[in-house]
PDB file of C-alpha atoms in Angstrom:
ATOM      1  CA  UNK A   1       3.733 -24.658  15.365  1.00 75.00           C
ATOM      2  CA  UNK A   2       3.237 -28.424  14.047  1.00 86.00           C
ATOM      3  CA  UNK A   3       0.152 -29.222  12.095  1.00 91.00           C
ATOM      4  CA  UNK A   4      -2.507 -30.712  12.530  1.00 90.00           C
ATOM      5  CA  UNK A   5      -3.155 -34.488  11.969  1.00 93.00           C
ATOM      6  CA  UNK A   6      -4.967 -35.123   8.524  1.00 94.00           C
ATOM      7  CA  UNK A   7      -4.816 -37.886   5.823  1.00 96.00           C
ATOM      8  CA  UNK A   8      -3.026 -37.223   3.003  1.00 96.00           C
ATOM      9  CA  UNK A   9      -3.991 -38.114  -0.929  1.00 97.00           C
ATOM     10  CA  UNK A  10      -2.204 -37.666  -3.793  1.00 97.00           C
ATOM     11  CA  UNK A  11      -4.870 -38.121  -6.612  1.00 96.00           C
ATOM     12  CA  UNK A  12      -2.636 -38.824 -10.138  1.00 97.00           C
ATOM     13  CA  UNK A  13      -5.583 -37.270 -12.394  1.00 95.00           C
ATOM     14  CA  UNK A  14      -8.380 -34.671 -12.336  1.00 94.00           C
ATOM     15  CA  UNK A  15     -10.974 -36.963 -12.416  1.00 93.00           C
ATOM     16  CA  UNK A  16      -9.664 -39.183  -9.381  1.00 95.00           C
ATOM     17  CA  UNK A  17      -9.186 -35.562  -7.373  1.00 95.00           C
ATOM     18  CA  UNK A  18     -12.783 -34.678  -7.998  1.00 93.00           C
ATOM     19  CA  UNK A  19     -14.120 -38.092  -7.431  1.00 93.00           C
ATOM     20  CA  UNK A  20     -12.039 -37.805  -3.882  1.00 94.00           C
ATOM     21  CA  UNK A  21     -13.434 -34.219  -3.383  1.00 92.00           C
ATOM     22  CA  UNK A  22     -17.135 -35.422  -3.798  1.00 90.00           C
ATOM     23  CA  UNK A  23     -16.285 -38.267  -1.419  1.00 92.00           C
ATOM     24  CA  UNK A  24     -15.242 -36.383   1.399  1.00 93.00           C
ATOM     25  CA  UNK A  25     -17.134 -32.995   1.275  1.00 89.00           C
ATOM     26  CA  UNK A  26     -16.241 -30.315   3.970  1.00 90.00           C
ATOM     27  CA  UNK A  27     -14.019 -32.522   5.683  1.00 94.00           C
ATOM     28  CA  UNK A  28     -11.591 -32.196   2.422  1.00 94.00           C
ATOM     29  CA  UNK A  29      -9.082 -29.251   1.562  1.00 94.00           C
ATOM     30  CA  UNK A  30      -7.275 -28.829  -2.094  1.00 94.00           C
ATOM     31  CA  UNK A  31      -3.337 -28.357  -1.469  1.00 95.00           C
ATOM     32  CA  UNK A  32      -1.214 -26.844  -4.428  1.00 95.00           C
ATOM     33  CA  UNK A  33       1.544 -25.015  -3.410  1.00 94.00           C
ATOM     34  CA  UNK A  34       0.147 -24.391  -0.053  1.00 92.00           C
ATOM     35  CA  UNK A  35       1.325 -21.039   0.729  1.00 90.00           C
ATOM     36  CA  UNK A  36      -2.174 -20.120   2.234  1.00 90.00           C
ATOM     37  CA  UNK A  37      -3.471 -23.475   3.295  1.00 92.00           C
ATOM     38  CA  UNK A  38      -0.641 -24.492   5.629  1.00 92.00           C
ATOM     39  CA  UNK A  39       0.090 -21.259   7.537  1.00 90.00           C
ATOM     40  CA  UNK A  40      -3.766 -21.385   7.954  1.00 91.00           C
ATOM     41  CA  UNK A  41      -3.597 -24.996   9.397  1.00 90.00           C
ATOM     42  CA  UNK A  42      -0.165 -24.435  11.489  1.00 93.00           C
ATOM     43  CA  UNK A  43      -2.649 -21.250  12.937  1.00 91.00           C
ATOM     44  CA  UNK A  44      -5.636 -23.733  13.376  1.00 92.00           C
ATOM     45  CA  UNK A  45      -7.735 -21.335  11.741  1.00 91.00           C
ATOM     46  CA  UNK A  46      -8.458 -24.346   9.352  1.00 91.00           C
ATOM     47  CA  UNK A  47      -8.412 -28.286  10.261  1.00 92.00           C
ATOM     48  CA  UNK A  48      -9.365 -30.553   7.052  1.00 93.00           C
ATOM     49  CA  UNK A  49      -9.580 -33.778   8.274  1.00 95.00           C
ATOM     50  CA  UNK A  50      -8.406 -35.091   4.373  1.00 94.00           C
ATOM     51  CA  UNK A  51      -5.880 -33.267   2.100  1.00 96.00           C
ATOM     52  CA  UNK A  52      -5.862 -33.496  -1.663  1.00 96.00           C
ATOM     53  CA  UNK A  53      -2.863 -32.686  -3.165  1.00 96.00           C
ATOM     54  CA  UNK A  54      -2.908 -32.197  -7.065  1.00 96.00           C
ATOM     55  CA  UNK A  55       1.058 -31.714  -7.019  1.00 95.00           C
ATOM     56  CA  UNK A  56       1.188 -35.685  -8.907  1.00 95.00           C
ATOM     57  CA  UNK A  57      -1.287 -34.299 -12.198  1.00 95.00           C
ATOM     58  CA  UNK A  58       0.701 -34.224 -14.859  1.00 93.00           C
ATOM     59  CA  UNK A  59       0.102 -30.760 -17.173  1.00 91.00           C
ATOM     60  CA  UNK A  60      -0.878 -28.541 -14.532  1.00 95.00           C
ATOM     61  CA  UNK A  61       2.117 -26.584 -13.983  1.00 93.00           C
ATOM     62  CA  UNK A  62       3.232 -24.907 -16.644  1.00 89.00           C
ATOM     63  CA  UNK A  63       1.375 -22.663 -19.571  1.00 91.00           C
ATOM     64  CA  UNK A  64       1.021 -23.613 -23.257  1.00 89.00           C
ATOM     65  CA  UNK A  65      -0.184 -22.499 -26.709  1.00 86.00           C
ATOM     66  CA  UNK A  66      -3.558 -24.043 -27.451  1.00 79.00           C
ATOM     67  CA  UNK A  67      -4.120 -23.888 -31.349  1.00 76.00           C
ATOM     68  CA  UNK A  68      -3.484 -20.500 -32.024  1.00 75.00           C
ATOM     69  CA  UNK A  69      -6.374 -19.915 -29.818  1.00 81.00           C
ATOM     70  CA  UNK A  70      -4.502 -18.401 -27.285  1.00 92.00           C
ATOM     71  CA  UNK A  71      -2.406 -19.459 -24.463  1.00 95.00           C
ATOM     72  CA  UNK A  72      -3.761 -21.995 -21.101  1.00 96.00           C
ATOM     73  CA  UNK A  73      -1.707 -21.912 -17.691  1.00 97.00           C
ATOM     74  CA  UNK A  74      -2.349 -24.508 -15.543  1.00 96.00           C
ATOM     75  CA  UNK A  75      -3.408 -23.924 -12.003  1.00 97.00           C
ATOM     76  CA  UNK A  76      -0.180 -25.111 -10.132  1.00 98.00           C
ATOM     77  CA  UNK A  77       2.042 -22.681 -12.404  1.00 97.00           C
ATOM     78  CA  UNK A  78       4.142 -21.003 -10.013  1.00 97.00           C
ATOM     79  CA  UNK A  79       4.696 -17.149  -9.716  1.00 97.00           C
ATOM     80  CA  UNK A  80       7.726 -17.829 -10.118  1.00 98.00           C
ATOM     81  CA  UNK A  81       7.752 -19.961 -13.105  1.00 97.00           C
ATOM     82  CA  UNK A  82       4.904 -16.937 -14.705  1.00 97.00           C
ATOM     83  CA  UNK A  83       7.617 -13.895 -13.813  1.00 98.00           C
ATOM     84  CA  UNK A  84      10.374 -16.255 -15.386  1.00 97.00           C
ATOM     85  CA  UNK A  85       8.780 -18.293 -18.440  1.00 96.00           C
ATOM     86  CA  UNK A  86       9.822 -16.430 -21.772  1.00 95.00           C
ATOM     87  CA  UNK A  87       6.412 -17.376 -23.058  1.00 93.00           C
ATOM     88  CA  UNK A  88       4.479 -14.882 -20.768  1.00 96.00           C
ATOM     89  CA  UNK A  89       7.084 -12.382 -21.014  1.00 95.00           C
ATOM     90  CA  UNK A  90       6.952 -12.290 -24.714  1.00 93.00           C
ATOM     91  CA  UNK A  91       3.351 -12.720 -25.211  1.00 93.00           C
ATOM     92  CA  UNK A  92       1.516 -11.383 -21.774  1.00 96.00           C
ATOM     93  CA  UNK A  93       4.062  -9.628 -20.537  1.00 97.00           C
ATOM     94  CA  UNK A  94       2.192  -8.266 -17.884  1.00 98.00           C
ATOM     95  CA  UNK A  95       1.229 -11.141 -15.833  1.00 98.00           C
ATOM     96  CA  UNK A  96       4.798 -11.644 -15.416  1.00 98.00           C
ATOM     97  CA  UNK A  97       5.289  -8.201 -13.977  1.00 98.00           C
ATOM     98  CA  UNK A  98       2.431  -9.015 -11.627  1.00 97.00           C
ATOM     99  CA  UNK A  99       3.991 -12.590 -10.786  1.00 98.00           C
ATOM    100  CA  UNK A 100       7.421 -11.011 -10.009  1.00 96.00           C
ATOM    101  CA  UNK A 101       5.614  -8.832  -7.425  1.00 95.00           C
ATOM    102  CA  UNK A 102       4.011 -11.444  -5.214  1.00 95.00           C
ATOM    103  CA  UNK A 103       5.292 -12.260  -2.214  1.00 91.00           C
ATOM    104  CA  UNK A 104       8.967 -12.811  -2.030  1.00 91.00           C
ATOM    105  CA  UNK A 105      11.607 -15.171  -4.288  1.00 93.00           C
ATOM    106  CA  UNK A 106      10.645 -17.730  -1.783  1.00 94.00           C
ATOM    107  CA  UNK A 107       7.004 -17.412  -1.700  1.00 94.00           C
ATOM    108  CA  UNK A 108       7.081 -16.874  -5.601  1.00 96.00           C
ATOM    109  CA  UNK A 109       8.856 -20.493  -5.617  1.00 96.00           C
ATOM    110  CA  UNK A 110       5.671 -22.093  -3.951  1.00 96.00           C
ATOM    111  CA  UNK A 111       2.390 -19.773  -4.445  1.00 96.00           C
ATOM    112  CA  UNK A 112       0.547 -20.725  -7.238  1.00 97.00           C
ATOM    113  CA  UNK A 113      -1.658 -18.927  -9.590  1.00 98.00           C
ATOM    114  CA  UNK A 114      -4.732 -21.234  -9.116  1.00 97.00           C
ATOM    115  CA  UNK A 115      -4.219 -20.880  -5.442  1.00 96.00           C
ATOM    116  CA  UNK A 116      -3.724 -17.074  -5.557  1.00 97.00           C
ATOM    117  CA  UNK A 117      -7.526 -17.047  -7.973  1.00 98.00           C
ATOM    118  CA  UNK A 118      -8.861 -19.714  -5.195  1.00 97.00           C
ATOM    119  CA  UNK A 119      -7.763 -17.596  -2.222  1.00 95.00           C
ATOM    120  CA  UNK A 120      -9.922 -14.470  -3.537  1.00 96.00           C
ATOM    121  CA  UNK A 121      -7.817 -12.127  -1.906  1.00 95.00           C
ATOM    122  CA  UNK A 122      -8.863  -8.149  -2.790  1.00 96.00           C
ATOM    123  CA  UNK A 123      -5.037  -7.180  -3.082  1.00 95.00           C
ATOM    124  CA  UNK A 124      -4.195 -10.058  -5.402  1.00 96.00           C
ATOM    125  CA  UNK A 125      -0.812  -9.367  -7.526  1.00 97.00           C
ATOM    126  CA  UNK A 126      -1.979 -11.925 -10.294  1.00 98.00           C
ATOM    127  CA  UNK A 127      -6.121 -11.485 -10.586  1.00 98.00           C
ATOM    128  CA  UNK A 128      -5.613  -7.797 -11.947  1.00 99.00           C
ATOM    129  CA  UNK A 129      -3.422  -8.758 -14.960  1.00 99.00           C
ATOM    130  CA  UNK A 130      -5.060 -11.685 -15.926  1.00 99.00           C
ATOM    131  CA  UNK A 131      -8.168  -9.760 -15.571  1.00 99.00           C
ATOM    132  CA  UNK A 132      -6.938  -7.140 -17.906  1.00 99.00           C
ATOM    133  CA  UNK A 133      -6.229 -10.032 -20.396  1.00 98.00           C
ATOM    134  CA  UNK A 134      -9.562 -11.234 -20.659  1.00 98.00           C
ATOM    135  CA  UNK A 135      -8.924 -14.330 -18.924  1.00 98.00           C
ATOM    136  CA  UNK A 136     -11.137 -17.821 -18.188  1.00 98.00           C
ATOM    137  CA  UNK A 137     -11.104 -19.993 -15.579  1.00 98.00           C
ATOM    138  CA  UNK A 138     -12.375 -23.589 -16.294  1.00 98.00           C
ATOM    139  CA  UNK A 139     -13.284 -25.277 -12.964  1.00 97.00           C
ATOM    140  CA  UNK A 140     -14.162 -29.352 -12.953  1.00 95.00           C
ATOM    141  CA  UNK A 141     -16.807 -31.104 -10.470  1.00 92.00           C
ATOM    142  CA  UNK A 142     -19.406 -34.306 -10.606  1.00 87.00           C
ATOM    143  CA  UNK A 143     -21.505 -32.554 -12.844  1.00 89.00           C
ATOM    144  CA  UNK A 144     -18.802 -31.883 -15.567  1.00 92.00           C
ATOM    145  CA  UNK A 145     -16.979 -29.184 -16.365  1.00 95.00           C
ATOM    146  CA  UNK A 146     -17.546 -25.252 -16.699  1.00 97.00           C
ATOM    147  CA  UNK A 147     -15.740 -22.274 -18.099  1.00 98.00           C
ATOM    148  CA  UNK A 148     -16.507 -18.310 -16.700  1.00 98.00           C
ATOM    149  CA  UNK A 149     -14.754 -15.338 -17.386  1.00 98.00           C
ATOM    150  CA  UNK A 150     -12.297 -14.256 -14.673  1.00 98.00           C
ATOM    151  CA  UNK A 151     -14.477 -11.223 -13.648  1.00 97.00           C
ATOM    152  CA  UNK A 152     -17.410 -13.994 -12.870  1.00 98.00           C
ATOM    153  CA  UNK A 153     -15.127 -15.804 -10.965  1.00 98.00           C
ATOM    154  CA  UNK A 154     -14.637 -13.381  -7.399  1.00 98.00           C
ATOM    155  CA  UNK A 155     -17.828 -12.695  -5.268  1.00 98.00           C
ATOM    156  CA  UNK A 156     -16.256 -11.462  -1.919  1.00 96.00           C
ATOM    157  CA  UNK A 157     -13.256 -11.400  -0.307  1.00 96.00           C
ATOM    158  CA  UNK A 158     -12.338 -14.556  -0.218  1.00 94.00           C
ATOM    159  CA  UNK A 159     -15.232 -16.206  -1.967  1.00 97.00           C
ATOM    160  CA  UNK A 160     -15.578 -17.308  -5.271  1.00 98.00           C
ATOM    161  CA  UNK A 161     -17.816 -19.365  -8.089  1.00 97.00           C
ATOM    162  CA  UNK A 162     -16.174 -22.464  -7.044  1.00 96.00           C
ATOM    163  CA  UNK A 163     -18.523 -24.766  -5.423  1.00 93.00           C
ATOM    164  CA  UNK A 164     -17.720 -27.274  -2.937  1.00 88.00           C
ATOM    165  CA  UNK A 165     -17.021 -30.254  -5.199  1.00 89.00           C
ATOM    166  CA  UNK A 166     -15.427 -28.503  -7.859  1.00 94.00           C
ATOM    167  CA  UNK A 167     -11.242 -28.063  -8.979  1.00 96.00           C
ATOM    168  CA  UNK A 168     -10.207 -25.149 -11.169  1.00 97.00           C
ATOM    169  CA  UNK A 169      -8.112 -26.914 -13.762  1.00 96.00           C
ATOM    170  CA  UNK A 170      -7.009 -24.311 -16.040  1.00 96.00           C
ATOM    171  CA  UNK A 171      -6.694 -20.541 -16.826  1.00 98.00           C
ATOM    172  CA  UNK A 172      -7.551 -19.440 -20.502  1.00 97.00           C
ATOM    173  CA  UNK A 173      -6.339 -16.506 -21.866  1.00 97.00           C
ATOM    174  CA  UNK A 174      -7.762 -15.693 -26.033  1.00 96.00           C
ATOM    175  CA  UNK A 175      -5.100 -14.797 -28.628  1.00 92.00           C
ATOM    176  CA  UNK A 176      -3.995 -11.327 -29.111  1.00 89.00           C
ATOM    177  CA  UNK A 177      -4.199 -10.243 -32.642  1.00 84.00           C
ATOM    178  CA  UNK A 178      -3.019  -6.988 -33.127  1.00 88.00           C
ATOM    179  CA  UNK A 179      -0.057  -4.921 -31.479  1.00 95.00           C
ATOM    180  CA  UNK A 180      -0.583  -4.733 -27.878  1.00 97.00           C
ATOM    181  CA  UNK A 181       1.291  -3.806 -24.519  1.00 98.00           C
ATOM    182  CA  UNK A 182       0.549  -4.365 -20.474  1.00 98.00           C
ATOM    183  CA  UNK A 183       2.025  -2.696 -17.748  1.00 98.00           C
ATOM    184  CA  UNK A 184       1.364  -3.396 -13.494  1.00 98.00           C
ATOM    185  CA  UNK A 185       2.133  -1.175 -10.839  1.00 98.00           C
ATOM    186  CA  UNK A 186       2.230  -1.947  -7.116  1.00 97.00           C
ATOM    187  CA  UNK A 187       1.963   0.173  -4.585  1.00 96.00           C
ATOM    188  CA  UNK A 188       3.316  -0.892  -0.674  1.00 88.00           C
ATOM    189  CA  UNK A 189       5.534  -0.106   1.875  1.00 80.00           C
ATOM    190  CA  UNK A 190       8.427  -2.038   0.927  1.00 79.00           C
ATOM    191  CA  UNK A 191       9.567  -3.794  -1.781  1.00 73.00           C
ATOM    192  CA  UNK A 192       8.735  -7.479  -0.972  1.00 71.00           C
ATOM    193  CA  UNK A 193       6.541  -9.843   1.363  1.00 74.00           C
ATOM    194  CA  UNK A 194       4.316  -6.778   1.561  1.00 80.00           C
ATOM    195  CA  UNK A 195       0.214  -6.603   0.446  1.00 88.00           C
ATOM    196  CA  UNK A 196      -0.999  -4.199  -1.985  1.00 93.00           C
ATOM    197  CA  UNK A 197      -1.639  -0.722  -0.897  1.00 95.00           C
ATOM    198  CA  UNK A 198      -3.211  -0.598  -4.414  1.00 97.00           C
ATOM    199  CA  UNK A 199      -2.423  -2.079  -7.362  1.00 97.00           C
ATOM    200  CA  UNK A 200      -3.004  -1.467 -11.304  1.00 98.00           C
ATOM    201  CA  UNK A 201      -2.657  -3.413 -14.448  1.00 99.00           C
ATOM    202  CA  UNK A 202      -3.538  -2.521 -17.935  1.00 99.00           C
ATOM    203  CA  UNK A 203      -3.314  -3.654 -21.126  1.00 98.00           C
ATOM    204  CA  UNK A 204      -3.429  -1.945 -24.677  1.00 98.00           C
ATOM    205  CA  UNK A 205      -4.252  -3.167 -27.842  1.00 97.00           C
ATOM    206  CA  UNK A 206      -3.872  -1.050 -31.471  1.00 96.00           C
ATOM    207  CA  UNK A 207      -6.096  -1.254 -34.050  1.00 94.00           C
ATOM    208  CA  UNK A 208      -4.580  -1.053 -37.649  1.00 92.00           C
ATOM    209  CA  UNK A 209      -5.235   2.952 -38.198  1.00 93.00           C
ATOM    210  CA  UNK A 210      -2.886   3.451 -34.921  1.00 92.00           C
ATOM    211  CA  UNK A 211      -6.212   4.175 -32.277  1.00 96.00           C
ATOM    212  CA  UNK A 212      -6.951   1.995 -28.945  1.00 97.00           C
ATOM    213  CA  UNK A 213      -9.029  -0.717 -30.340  1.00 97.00           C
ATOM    214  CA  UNK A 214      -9.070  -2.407 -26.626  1.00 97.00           C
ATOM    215  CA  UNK A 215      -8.582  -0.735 -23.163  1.00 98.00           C
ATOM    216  CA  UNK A 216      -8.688  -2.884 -20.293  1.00 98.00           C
ATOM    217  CA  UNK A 217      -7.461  -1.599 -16.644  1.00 99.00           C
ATOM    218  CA  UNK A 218      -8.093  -3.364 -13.316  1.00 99.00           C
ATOM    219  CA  UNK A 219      -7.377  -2.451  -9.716  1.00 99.00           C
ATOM    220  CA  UNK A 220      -6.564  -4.477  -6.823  1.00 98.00           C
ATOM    221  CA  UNK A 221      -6.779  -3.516  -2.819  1.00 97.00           C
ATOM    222  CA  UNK A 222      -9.550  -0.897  -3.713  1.00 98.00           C
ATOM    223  CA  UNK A 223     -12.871  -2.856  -3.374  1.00 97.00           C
ATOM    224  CA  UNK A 224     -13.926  -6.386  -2.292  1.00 97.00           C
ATOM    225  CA  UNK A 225     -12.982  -7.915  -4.931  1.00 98.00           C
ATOM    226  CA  UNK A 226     -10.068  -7.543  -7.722  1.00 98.00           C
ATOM    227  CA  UNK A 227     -12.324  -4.749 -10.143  1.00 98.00           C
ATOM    228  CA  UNK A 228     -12.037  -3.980 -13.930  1.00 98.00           C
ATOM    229  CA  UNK A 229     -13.183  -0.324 -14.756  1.00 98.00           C
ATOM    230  CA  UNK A 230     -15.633  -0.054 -17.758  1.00 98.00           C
ATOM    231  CA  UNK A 231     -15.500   3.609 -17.798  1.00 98.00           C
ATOM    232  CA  UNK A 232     -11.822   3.490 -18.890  1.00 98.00           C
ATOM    233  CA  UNK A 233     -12.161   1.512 -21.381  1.00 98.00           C
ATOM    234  CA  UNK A 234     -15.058   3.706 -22.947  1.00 98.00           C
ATOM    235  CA  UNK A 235     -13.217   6.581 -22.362  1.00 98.00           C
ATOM    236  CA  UNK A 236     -10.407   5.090 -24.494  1.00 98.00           C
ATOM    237  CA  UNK A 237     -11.908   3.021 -27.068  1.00 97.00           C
ATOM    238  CA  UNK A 238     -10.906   4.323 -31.038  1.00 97.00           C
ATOM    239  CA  UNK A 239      -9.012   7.252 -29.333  1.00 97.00           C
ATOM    240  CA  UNK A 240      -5.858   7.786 -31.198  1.00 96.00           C
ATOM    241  CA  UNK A 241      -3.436  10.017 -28.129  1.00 96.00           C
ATOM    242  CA  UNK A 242      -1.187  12.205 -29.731  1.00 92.00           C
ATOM    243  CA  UNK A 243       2.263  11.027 -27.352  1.00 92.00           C
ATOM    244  CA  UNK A 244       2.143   9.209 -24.278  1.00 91.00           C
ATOM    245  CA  UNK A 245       1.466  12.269 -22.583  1.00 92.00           C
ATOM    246  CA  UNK A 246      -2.195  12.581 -23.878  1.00 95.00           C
ATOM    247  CA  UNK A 247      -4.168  14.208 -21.779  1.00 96.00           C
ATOM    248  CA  UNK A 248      -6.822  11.304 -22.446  1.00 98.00           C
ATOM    249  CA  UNK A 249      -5.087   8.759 -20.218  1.00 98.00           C
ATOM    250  CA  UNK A 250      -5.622  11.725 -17.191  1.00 98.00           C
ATOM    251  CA  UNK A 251      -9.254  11.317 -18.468  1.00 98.00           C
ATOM    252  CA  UNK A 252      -8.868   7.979 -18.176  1.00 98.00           C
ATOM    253  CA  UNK A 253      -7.343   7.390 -14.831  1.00 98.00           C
ATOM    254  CA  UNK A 254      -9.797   9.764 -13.171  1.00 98.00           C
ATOM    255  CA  UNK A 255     -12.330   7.571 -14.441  1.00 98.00           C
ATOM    256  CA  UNK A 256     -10.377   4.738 -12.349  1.00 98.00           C
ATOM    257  CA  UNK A 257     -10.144   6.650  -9.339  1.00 98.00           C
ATOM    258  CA  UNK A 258     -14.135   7.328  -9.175  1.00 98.00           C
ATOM    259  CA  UNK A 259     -15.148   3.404  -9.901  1.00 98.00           C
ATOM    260  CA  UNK A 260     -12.725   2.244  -6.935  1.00 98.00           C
ATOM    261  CA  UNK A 261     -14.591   1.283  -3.477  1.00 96.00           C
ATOM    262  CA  UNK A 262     -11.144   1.581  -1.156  1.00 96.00           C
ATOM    263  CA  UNK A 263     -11.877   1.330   2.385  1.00 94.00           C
ATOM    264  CA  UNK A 264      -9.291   2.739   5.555  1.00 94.00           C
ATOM    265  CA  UNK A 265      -7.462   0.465   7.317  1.00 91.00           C
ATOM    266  CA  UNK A 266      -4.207   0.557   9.242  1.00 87.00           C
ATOM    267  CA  UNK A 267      -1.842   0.668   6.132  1.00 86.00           C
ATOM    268  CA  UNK A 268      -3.831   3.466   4.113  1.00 90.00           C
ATOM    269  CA  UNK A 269      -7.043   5.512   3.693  1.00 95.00           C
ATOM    270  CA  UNK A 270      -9.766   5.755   1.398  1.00 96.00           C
ATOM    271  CA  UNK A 271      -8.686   8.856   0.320  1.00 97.00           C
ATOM    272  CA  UNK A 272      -5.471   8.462  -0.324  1.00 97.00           C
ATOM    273  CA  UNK A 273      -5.622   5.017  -1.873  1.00 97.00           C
ATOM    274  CA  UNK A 274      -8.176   6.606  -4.059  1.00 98.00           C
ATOM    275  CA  UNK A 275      -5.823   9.156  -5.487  1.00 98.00           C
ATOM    276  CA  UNK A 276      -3.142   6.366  -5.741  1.00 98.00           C
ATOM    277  CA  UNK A 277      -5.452   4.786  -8.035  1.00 98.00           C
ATOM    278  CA  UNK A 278      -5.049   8.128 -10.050  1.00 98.00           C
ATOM    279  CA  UNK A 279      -1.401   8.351 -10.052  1.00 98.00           C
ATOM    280  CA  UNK A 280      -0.905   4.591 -10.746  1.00 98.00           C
ATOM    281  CA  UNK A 281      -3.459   4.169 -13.703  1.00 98.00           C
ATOM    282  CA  UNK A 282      -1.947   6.962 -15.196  1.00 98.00           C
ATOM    283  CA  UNK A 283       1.330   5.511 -14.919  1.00 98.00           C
ATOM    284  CA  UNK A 284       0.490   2.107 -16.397  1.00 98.00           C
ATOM    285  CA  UNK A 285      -1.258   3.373 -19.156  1.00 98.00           C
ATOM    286  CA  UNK A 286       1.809   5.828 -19.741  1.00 98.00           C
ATOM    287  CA  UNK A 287       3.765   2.737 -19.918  1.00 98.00           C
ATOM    288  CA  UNK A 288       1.828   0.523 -21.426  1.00 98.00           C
ATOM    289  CA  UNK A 289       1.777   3.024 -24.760  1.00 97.00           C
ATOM    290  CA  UNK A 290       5.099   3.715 -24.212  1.00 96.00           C
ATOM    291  CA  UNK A 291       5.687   0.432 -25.176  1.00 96.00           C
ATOM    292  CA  UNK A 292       3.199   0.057 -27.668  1.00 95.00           C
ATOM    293  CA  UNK A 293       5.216   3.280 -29.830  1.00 93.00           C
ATOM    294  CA  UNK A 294       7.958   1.252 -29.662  1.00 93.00           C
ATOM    295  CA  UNK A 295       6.582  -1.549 -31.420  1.00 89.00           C
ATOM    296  CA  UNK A 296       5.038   0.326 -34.156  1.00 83.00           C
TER     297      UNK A 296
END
């Protein structure tokens, strides 16, 4: 199916991408890798009269260290170039196990993760992870520019902060200090070009004395929105688990199973996605200390 007819810009900087945004309103659609956008156009569920393409900006597709403060990904970084780059497998490992997830190699090659955060989708391979890491999204518009954490960010399936004139221009994730791990898990029914059952990502960090100083997990395909779970991270703040097989992290991914909001659709009930919540925080956090003995 051809697409439809639009007008096509190719804005060389932020500011001239926002300035075109303002211009034409509605009538305007932001293209990055355009794994959503297009098939949504080609099925004429969307028909922007203008496109904006932000594939000429210079700096917005690949990550970097900012200052020691911590690391910034711009928005057109591919999955593929997140489940590849030996930055974010050495430093946030687990976004890259969430990148290498999404989609398929030839999705990965295209989908972006400002596109993937824009989309809002509850089953989101990326939006978990970076959740887990405390991420930022900075987003850019006539009236300057804004940063919110990531769990601001997602309102709805499928809506977000982002108003109508604004571009998110880059994804913030702080410095870790201490010894830390991250593990995802995702649960379908196949290996690739498949949605989330339910998904889980967590990340670990030690404080000095050898107890959890930070606990973050967050669950995706279980409620409208990607969710972190506060309880888990109370449960395992200070705790100091005796082997991997602590009976804590059951504590723990109970705790996960009771703050998810799954609903029953044709590829899985509540129930059962509910107890995969379970099964899969358990797992991550298994793996995720796992790792984290191995370091100390």
């Amino acid at each position: 199916m051809l697409l439809p007819k639009f007008d096509y810009h190719a804005p060389t900087t932020i500011d001239e991408a926002c300035s075109m945004l303002g211009h034409y309103g509605a009538k305007a659609k932001i293209l990055a890798g355009g794994t959503d956008l297009l098939v949504h156009m080609k099925k004429r569920l969307l028909s922007p009269e203008q496109i904006i393409s932000l594939n000429k900006i210079e700096g917005l597709k690949e990550a970097f260290s900012q200052n020691g403060t911590g690391l910034v990904l711009g928005p057109l970084s591919t999955a593929a170039y997140l489940a590849d780059s030996r930055l974010i497998q050495e430093r946030i490992s687990v976004l890259a196990q969430g990148a290498s997830r999404l989609g398929s190699p030839l999705i990965r090659n295209r989908a972006t993760v400002g596109g993937n955060l824009i989309t809002a989708r509850p089953a989101s391979d990326l939006a978990p992870p970076l959740l887990v890491l405390s991420a930022k999204v900075t987003l850019k518009g006539p009236r300057g520019e804004r940063t919110l954490p990531l769990e601001d960010f997602f309102l709805g399936p499928g809506q977000t902060a982002v108003q109508a004139d604004e571009i998110l221009t880059k994804i913030l994730i702080p410095n870790i200090q201490g010894i830390s791990a991250g593990a995802y898990i995702k649960l379908g029914t196949r290996k690739a070009l498949e949605i989330s059952l339910v998904n889980t990502a967590c990340f670990l960090e030690l404080a000095q004395d050898g107890s959890i100083k930070l606990a973050r997990v967050a669950l995706g395909a279980v409620a409208p929105i990607p969710l972190l779970t506060p309880s888990v991270s109370k449960i395992l703040a200070g705790v100091k688990p005796k082997n991997m097989d602590d009976p804590v992290f059951r504590e723990a991914a109970r705790a996960a199973a009771q703050e998810s909001k799954p609903i029953t659709d044709h590829r899985g009930s509540a129930d059962y996605r509910r107890y995969m919540v379970e099964i899969l925080t358990w797992r991550t956090l298994k793996n995720a200390y796992s790792q984290l003995m191995e370091k100390v």
